[in-house]
XYZ file of N, CA and C in Angstrom:
510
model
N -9.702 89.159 33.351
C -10.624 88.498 34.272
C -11.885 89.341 34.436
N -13.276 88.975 34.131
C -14.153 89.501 34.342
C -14.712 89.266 35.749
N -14.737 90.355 36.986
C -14.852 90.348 37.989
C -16.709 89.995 38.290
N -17.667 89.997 37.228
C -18.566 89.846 37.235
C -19.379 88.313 36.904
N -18.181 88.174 36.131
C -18.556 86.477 35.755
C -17.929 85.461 37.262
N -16.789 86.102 37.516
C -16.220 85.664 38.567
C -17.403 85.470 40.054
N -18.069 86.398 39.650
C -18.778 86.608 41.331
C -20.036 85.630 40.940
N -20.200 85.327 39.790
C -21.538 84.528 39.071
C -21.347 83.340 39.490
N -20.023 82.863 39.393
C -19.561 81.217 39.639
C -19.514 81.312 41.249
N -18.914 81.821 42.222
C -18.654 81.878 43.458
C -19.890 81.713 43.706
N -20.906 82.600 43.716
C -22.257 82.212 44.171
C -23.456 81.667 43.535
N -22.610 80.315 42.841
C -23.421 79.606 41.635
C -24.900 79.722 41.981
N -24.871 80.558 40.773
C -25.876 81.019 39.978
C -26.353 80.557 38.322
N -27.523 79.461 38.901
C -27.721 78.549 37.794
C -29.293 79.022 37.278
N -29.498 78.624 35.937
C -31.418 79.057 35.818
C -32.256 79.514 36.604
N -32.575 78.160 37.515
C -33.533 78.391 38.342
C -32.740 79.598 39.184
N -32.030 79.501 39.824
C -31.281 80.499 41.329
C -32.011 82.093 40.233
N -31.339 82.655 39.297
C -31.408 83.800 38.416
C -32.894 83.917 38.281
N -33.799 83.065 38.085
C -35.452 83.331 37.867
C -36.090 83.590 39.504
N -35.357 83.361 40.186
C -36.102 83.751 41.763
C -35.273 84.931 42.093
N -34.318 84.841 41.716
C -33.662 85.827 42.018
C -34.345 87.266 41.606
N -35.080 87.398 40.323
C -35.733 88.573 39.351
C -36.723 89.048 40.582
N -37.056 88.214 41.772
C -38.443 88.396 42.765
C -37.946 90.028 43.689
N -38.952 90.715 43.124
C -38.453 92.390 43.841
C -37.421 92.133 44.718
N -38.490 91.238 46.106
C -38.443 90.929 47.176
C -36.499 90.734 47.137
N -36.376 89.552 46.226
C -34.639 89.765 46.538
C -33.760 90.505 46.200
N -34.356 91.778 44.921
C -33.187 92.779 44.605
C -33.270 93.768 45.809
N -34.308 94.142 45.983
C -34.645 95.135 47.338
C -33.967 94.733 48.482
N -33.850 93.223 48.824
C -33.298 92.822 50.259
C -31.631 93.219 49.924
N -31.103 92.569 48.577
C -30.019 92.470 48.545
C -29.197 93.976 49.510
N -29.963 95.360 48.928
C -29.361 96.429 49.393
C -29.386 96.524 50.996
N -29.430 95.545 51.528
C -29.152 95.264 53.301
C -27.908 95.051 52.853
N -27.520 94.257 52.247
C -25.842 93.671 52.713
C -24.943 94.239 52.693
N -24.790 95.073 52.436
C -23.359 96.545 52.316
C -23.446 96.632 53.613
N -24.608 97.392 54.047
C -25.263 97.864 55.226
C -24.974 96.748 56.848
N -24.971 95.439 56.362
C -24.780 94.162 57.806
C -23.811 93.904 57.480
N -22.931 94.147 56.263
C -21.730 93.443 56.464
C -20.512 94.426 56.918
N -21.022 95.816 56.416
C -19.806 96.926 57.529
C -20.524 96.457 58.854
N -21.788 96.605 59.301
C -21.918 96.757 60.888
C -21.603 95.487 61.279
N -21.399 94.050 60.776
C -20.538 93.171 60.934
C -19.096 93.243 61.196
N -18.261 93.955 60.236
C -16.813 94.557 60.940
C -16.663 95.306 61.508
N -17.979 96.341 61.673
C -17.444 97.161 62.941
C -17.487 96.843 64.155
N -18.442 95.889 64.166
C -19.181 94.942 65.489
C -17.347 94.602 65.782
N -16.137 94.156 65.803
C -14.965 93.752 65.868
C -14.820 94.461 67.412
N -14.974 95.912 66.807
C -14.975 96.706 68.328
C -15.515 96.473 69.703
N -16.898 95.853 69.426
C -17.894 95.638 70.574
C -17.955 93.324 71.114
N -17.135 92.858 69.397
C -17.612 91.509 69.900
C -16.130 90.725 69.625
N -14.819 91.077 69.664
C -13.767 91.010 69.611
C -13.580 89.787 68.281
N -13.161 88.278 68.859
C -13.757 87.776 67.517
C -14.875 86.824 67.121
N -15.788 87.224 68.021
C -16.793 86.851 68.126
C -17.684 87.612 66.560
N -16.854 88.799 65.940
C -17.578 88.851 65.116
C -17.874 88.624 63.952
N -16.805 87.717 64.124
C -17.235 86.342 62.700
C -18.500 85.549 62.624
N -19.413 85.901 63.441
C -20.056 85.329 63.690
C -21.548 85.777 62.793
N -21.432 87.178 62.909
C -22.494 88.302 61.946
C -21.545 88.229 60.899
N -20.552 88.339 60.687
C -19.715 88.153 59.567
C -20.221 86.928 58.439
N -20.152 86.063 58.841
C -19.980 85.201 58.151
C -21.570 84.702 57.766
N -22.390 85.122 59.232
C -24.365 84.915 59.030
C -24.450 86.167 57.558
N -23.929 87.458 57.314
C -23.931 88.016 56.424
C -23.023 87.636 55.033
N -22.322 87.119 54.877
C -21.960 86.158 53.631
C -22.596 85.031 53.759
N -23.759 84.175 54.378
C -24.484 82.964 53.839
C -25.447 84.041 53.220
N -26.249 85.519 54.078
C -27.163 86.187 53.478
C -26.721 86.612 51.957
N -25.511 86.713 51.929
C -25.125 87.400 50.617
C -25.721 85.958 49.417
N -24.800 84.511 50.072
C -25.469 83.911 48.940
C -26.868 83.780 49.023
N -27.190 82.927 49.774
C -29.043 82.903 50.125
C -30.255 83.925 49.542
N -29.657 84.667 49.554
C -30.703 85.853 49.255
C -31.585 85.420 47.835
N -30.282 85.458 46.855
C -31.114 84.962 44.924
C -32.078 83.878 45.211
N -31.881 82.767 46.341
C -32.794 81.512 46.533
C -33.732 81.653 47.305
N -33.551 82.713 48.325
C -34.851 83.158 49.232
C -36.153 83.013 48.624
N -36.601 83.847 47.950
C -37.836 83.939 47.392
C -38.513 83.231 46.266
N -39.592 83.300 45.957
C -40.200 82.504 44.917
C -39.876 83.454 43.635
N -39.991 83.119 42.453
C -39.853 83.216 41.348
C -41.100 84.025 41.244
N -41.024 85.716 40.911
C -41.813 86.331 40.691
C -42.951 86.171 39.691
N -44.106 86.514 40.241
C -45.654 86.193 38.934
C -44.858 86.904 37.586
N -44.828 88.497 38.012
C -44.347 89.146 36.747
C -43.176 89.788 36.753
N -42.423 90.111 35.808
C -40.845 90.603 35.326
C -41.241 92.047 35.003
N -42.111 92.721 34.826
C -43.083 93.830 34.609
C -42.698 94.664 35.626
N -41.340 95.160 36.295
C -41.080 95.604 37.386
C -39.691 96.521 37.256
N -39.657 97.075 37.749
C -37.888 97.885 38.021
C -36.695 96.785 38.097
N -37.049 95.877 39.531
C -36.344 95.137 39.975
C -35.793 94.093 39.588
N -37.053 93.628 39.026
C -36.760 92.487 38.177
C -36.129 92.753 37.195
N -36.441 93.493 36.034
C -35.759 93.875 35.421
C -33.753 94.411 35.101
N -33.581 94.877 36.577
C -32.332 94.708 36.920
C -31.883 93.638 36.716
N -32.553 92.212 37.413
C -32.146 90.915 37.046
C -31.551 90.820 35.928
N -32.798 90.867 34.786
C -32.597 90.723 33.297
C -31.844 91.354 32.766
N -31.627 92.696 33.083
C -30.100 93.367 32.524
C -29.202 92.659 32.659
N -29.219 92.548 34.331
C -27.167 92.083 34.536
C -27.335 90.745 34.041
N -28.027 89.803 33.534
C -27.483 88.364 33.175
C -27.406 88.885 31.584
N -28.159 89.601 30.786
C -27.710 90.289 29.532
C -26.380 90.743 29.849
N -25.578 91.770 30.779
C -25.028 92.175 30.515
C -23.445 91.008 31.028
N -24.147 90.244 32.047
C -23.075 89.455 31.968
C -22.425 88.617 31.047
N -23.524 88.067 30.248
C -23.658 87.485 28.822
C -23.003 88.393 27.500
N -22.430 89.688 27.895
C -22.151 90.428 26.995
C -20.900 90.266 26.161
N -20.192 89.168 26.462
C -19.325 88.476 25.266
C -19.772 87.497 23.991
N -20.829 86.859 24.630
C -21.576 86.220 23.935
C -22.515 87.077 22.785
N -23.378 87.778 23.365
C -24.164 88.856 23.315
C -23.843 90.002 23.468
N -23.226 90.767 22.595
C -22.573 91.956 22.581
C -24.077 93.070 23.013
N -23.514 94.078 23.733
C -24.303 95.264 24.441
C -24.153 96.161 23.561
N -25.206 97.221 23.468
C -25.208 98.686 23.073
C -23.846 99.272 23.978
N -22.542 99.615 22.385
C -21.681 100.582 23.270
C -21.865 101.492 23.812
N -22.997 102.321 23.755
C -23.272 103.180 24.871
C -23.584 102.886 26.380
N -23.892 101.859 26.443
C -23.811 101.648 28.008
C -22.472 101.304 28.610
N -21.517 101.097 27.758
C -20.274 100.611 28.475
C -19.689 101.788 29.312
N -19.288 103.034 28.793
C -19.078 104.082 29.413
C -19.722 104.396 30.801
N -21.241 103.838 30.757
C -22.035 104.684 32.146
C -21.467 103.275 32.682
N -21.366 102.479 32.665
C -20.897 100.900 33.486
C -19.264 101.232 34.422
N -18.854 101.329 33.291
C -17.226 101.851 33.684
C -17.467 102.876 35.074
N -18.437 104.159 34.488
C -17.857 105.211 35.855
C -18.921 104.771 36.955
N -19.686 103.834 36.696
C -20.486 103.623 38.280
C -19.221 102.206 39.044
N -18.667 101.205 38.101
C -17.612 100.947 38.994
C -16.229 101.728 38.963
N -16.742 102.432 38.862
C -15.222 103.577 39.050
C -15.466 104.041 40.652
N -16.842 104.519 40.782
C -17.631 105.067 41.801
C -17.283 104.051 42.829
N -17.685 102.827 42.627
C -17.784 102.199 43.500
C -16.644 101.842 44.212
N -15.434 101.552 43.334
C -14.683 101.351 44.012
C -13.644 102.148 44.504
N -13.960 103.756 44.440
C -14.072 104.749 44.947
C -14.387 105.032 46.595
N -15.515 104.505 46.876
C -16.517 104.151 47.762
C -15.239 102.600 48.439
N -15.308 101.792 48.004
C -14.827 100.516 48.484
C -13.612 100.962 48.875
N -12.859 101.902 48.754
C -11.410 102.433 49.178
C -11.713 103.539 50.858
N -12.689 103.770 50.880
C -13.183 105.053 51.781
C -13.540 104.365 52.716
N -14.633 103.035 52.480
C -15.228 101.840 53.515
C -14.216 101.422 53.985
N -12.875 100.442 53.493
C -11.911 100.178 53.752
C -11.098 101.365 54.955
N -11.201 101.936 54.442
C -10.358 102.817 55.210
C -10.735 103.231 56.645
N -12.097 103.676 56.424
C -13.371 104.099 57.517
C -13.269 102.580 58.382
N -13.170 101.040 57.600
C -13.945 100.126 58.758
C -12.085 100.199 59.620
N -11.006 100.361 59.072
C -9.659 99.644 59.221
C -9.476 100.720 60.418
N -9.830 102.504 60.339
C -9.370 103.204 61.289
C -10.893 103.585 62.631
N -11.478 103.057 61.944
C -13.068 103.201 62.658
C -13.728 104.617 62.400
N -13.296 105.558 61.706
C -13.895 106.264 61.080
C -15.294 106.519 60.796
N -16.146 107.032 61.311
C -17.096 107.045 61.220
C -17.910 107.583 60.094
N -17.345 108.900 59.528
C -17.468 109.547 58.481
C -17.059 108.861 56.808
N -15.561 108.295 56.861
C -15.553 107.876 55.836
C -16.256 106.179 55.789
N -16.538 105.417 56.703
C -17.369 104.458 56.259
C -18.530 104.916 55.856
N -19.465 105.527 56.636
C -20.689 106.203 55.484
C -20.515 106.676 54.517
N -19.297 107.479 54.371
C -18.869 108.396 53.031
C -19.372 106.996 51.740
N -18.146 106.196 52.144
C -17.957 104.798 51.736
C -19.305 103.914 51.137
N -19.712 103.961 52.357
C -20.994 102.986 51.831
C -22.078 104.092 50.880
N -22.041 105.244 51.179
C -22.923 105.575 50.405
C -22.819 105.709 48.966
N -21.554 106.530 48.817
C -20.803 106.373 47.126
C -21.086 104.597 46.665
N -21.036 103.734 47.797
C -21.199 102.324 46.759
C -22.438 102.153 46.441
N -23.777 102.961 47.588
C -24.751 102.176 47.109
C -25.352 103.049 46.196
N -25.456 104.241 46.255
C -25.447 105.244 44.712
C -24.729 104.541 43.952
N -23.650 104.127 43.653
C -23.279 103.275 42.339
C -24.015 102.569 42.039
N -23.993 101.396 42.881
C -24.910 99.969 42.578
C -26.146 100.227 42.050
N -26.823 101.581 42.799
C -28.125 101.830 42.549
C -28.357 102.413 40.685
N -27.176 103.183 40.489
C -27.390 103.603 39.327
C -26.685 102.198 38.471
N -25.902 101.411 38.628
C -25.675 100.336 37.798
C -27.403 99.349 37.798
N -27.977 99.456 38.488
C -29.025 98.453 38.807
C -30.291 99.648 37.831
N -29.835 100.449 37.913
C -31.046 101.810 36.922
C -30.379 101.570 35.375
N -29.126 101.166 35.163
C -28.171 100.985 33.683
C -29.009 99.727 33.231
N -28.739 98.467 34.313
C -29.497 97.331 33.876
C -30.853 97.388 33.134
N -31.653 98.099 34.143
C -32.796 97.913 33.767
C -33.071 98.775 32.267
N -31.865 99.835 32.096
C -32.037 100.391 30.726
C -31.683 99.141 29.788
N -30.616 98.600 30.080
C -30.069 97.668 28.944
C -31.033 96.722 28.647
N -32.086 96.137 29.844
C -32.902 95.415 29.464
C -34.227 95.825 28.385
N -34.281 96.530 28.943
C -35.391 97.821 28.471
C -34.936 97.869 26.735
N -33.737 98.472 26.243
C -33.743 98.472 25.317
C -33.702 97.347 24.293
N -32.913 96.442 24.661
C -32.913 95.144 24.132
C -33.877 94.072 23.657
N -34.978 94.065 25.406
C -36.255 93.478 24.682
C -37.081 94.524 23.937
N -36.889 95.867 23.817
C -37.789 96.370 23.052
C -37.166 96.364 21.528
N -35.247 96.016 21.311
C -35.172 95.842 19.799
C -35.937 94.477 19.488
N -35.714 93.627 20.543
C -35.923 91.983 20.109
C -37.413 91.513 19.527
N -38.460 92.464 20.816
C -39.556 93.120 19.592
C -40.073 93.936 18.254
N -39.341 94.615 18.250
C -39.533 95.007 16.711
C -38.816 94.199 15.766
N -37.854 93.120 16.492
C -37.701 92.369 15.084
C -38.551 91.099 14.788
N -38.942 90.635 16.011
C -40.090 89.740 15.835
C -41.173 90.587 15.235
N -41.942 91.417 15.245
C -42.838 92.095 14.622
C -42.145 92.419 13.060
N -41.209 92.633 13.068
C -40.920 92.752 11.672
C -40.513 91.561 10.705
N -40.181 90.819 11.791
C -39.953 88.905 10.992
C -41.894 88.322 10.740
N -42.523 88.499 11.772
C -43.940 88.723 11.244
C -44.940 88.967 9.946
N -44.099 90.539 9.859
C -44.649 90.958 8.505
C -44.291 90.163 7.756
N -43.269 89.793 6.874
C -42.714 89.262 6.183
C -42.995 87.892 5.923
């Protein structure tokens, strides 16, 4: 089961959704939601179960977010570019990846869910230490999986250019 294709369908993600999605504006926001959705379960403490309430306003944000914004002028960006990785790399059965990125992929979700065991633990005993511990190991992951993307993209359209330039010559 690819846990990545899996999360693609849950928060159908079609053409258009993925081309607005590339808009800075929504890779940048996305890194709120780690961030509202622990202070959503910790809120449990202060709003008993009332805090389904940020709970659940932070899973519509989780989907909403790719549709928020307009479809960026240019892809000429960090962020965007992340975009364009992970649908390359989600596509990577179809479209096989440089095996060298599989390795750095593997240990940033190794990291993460490293991190996702510490959050867990931190939101379940209220821990204060290991939920930050937690969230931070995830968003250093994400952050360096979202720095992998933008390599994979990076390299890819720059082979896909030299072979158009070299189908050119010819």
């Amino acid at each position: 089961m690819d846990i990545f294709k899996a999360a693609e369908r849950l928060m159908t993600m079609d053409d258009a959704t993925w081309k607005r999605h590339a808009n800075p504006l929504s890779v940048y926001t996305r890194f709120s939601i780690l961030p509202l959705f622990t202070l959503a379960i910790w809120s449990r403490v202060w709003l008993g179960w009332w805090c389904l309430i940020p709970i659940i306003l932070t899973l519509f944000w989780t989907w909403y977010n790719p549709r928020a914004f307009a479809k960026p002028l240019s892809t000429k960006n960090w962020a965007s570019r992340v975009t364009l990785g992970e649908r390359q790399y989600l596509n990577r059965k179809s479209h096989p990846i440089p095996e060298h990125h599989n390795g750095v992929l593997i240990v940033t979700n190794i990291l993460s869910f490293g991190g996702v065991i510490a959050l867990i633990y931190g939101l379940i005993t209220l821990g204060t230490g290991a939920t930050l511990c937690g969230m931070l190991v995830i968003m250093i992951a994400k952050t360096w999986f979202c720095d992998r993307m933008v390599c994979l993209h990076t390299v890819s359209y720059t082979h896909l250019r030299a072979h158009e330039t070299k189908a050119n010559l010819v």
